[in-house]
Amino acid sequence: MSIGIHDISAATGSLVFPLADLADHQGIDVGKYHRGIGQTEMSLTTEDEDIVTMAARAVAPIIERHGTDGIRTIVFATESGVDQSKSAGVFLHGVLGLPNNVRVVELKEACYSATAALQFALGIVARRPGERVLVIASDVARYELESSGEATQGAAAVAMLVSEDPSVLEIEPVSGLWTDDVMDFWRPNDRSTALVDGRYSVQVYLEALEGAWNDYREGGGADYSTISRVCYHQPFTRMAAKAQQRLDRIATDGSAPEVDRLDGTTQYNARIGNSYTASIYLAFLSLLDNGPDLAGERIGFFSYGSGAVGEFFAGTLVSGYKEQLRAGHLDGMLEERRLIGYEDYRLRHIAFDRVGDFATADESTGDVRFAGVTEHKRLYERR
Ligand code: COA
């Protein structure tokens, strides 16, 4: 029996802020962003969007196509949770109108936890092959104004349906693992923006890649020559290029790689920015939508979450997967985003931390909106 990703879909915030405007405001050459970190824009959320509304938007086409039969588990991975106790997945379960006989949980480990969610989903389906699991990765990536991470903010959600006999990707059982207790990026309970030691985090990311790759190979993982593309966690797309250079160096005999294993994997991330847990699966969706037909080819995945955890695993693209995709769906959403300028961006950034009861302006474009807070309770409504 093969198990893996049966369907995948993504959504992003309704606003877009170009990095050229940020560079203008900072009085620096935009080349630092466009070429230096490989980012052109960042997606931002409106007042009435959050990780739950983006998740609802990502999952809607999956439910429309496959229904909800057999979905008995939702695993919601996020670093930017909306409640310290209640899973964002339970809010999502509510807005989707799913039946009560479903287990729902939220997972956290910076940008890594969607990969843990995927592994848990594979385990559940292996034990009960008729069941299907919804894996959600949804995040709003926020750093302080004027901080080194500011240009790498973003927002997106990816939803994946995990089942037996998948139509998109069969995931192999071998995983390479790496964990080390370090402080490269973290977000204490009293902050809505992350703290980051940016250059150190780049260094730890590469150490994690090397450690996870070595563990993958020692555990019987596939030879590098059989892996045609690698999807990386992309806090910024140049990070994937740095990671690819490192992997090319440690996994080969030093000869120049015959294929560009990043090809096709960075288009969405360059326009959306960091989306923490969703980022690596956006890279995968970018490859699916923008790359050539790679049916039968093995794809590698390197998932990284600061703090820090890394995992390398692989899967094979299923014959006919291209027919399962929704051509132009995410591109359309990217085009539809409303452009905002620096002043609006700055005011929205400052206004993000609202406390007490409030109602939000109706300004997003998805079917589900975050209406506000009443008596400390978050309210979501369908359009
Ligand atoms: N044209 C082209 N490239 C330029 C440039 C220009 N005008 N100006 C600078 N660059 C290049 C730099 O050479 C550098 O490239 P390199 O990394 O290959 O050396 C790159 O742009 C970034 O410049 P740098 O001065 O290192 O930027 P920074 O220190 O202000 O910020 C990060 C870079 C990654 C530290 C910052 O974006 C950050 O903190 N990000 C958040 C944390 C993160 O994403 N971590 C990753 C692991 S999860």
Short mmCIF file of C-alpha atoms in Angstrom, two decimals, residues 2 32 41 61 95 128 133 147-149 153 156 160 163 176 183 189 196 219 227 249 273 286 311 336 345 348 365 380:
data_model
loop_
_atom_site.label_atom_id
_atom_site.label_comp_id
_atom_site.label_asym_id
_atom_site.label_seq_id
_atom_site.Cartn_x
_atom_site.Cartn_y
_atom_site.Cartn_z
CA SER A 2 1.29 3.47 -0.83
CA LYS A 32 19.50 43.36 -1.80
CA GLU A 41 6.88 40.97 -2.65
CA PRO A 61 -11.21 23.28 -3.22
CA VAL A 95 -16.22 27.08 9.81
CA ARG A 128 -6.55 2.65 9.29
CA VAL A 133 -6.22 13.14 7.21
CA SER A 147 14.56 44.55 11.90
CA SER A 148 16.72 42.30 9.68
CA GLY A 149 13.80 39.92 9.16
CA GLN A 153 7.54 38.63 6.23
CA ALA A 156 0.02 31.74 3.41
CA MET A 160 -3.02 18.63 2.04
CA SER A 163 -4.63 9.08 2.01
CA GLY A 176 16.57 11.79 8.22
CA MET A 183 18.14 30.16 19.99
CA ASN A 189 4.49 34.44 24.79
CA VAL A 196 15.72 36.28 15.25
CA GLY A 219 18.85 5.06 7.54
CA ILE A 227 16.48 12.68 -6.52
CA ARG A 249 28.74 19.62 -1.95
CA GLY A 273 7.43 35.83 1.47
CA SER A 286 5.27 25.68 -7.08
CA GLU A 311 13.96 16.54 8.56
CA GLU A 336 -6.03 39.54 -7.08
CA TYR A 345 1.80 48.69 5.56
CA ARG A 348 -1.32 47.84 9.68
CA THR A 365 -11.67 38.28 -0.42
CA TYR A 380 -15.63 33.70 12.22
#
